Short mmCIF file of C-alpha atoms in Angstrom, two decimals:
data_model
loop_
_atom_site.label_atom_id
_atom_site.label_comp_id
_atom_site.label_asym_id
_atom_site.label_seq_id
_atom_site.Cartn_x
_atom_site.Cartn_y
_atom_site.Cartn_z
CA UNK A 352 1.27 -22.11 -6.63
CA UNK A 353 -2.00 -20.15 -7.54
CA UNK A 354 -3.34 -17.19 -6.20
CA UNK A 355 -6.76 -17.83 -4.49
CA UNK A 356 -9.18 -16.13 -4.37
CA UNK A 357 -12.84 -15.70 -2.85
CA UNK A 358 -15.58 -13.35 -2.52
CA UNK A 359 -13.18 -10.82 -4.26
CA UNK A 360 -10.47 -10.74 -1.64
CA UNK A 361 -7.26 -11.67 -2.66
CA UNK A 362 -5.11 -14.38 -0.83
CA UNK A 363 -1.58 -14.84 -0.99
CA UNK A 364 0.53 -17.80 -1.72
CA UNK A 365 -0.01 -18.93 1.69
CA UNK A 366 -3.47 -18.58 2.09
CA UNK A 367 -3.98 -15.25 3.79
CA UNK A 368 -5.62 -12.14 3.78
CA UNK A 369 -3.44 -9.80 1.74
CA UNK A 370 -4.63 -5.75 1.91
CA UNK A 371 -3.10 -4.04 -0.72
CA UNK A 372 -3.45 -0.43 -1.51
CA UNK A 373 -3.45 0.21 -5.36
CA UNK A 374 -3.70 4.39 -5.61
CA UNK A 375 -3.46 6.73 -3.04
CA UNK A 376 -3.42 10.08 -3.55
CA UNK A 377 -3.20 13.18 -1.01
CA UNK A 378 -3.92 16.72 -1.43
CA UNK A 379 -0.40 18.83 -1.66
CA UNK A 380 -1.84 20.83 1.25
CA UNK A 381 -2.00 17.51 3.65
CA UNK A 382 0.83 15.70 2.76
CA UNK A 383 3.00 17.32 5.49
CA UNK A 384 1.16 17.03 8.58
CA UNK A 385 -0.42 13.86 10.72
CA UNK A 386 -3.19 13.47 7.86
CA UNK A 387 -1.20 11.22 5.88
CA UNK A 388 -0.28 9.12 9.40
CA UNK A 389 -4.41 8.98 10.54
CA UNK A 390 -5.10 7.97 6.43
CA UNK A 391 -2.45 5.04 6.94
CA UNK A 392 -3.33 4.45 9.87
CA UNK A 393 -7.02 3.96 9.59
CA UNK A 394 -6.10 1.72 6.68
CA UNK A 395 -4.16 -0.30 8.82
CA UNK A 396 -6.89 -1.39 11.25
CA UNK A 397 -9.38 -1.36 8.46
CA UNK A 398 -7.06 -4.22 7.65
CA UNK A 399 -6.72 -5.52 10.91
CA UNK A 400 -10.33 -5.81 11.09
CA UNK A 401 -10.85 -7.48 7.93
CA UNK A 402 -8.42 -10.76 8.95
CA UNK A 403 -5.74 -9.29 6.64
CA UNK A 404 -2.11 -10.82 7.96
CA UNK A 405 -0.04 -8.35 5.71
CA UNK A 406 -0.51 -4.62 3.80
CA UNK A 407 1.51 -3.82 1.11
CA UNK A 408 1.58 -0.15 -0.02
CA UNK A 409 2.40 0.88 -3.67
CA UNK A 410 4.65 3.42 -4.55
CA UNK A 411 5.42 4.26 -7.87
CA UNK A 412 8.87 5.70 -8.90
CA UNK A 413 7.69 9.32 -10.29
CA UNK A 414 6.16 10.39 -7.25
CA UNK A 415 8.66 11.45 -4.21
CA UNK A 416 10.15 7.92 -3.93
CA UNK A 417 12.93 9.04 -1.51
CA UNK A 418 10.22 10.29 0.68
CA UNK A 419 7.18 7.87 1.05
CA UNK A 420 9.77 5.39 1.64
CA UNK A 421 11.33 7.06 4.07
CA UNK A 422 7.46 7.72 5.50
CA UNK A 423 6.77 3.90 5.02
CA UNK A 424 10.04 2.67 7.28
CA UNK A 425 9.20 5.15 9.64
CA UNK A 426 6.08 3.27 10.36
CA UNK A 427 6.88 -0.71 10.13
CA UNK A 428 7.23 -1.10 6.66
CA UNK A 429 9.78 -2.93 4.45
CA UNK A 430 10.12 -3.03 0.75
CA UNK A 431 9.00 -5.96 -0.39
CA UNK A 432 9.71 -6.01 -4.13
CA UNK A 433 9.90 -3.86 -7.36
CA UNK A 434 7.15 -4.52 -10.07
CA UNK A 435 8.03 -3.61 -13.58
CA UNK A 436 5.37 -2.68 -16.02
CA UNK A 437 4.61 -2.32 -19.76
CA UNK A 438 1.27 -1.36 -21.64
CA UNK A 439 0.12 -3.86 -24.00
CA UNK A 440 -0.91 -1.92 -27.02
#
């Protein structure tokens, strides 16, 4: 199967809406309050309002793993899968 896509939103295998966050970033002094939860959660009906069937949110292995997992279960999220990366130089 291909990945469709149109008008610059991407499509999974299936045929729908994907939203998927690519860098977030949050000031130190935020991280530990209900910021982070109103940022996600804002995301998530942005989502919801664009027809989007699934989110997946990235979270890359150098920065507090452990803990934005933990955040990420807490709120109705699974991990989905591990991507492995290399730079082409």
């Amino acid at each position: 199967n291909e990945v469709k896509k149109t008008n610059d939103d991407i499509l999974d295998l299936t045929g729908e809406l994907e939203l998927v966050e690519k860098f977030w970033f949050m000031d130190e002094a935020y991280r530990n309050g209900i910021w982070a939860i109103k940022l996600l959660s804002k995301f998530e009906a942005w989502g919801t309002g664009s027809m989007c069937k699934n989110i997946s949110m990235i979270c890359m292995e150098d920065s507090m793993r452990e803990r934005l997992e933990a955040f990420y279960v807490q709120h109705g999220y699974s991990r989905f899968e591990t991507v492995y990366r290399k730079a082409l130089t």
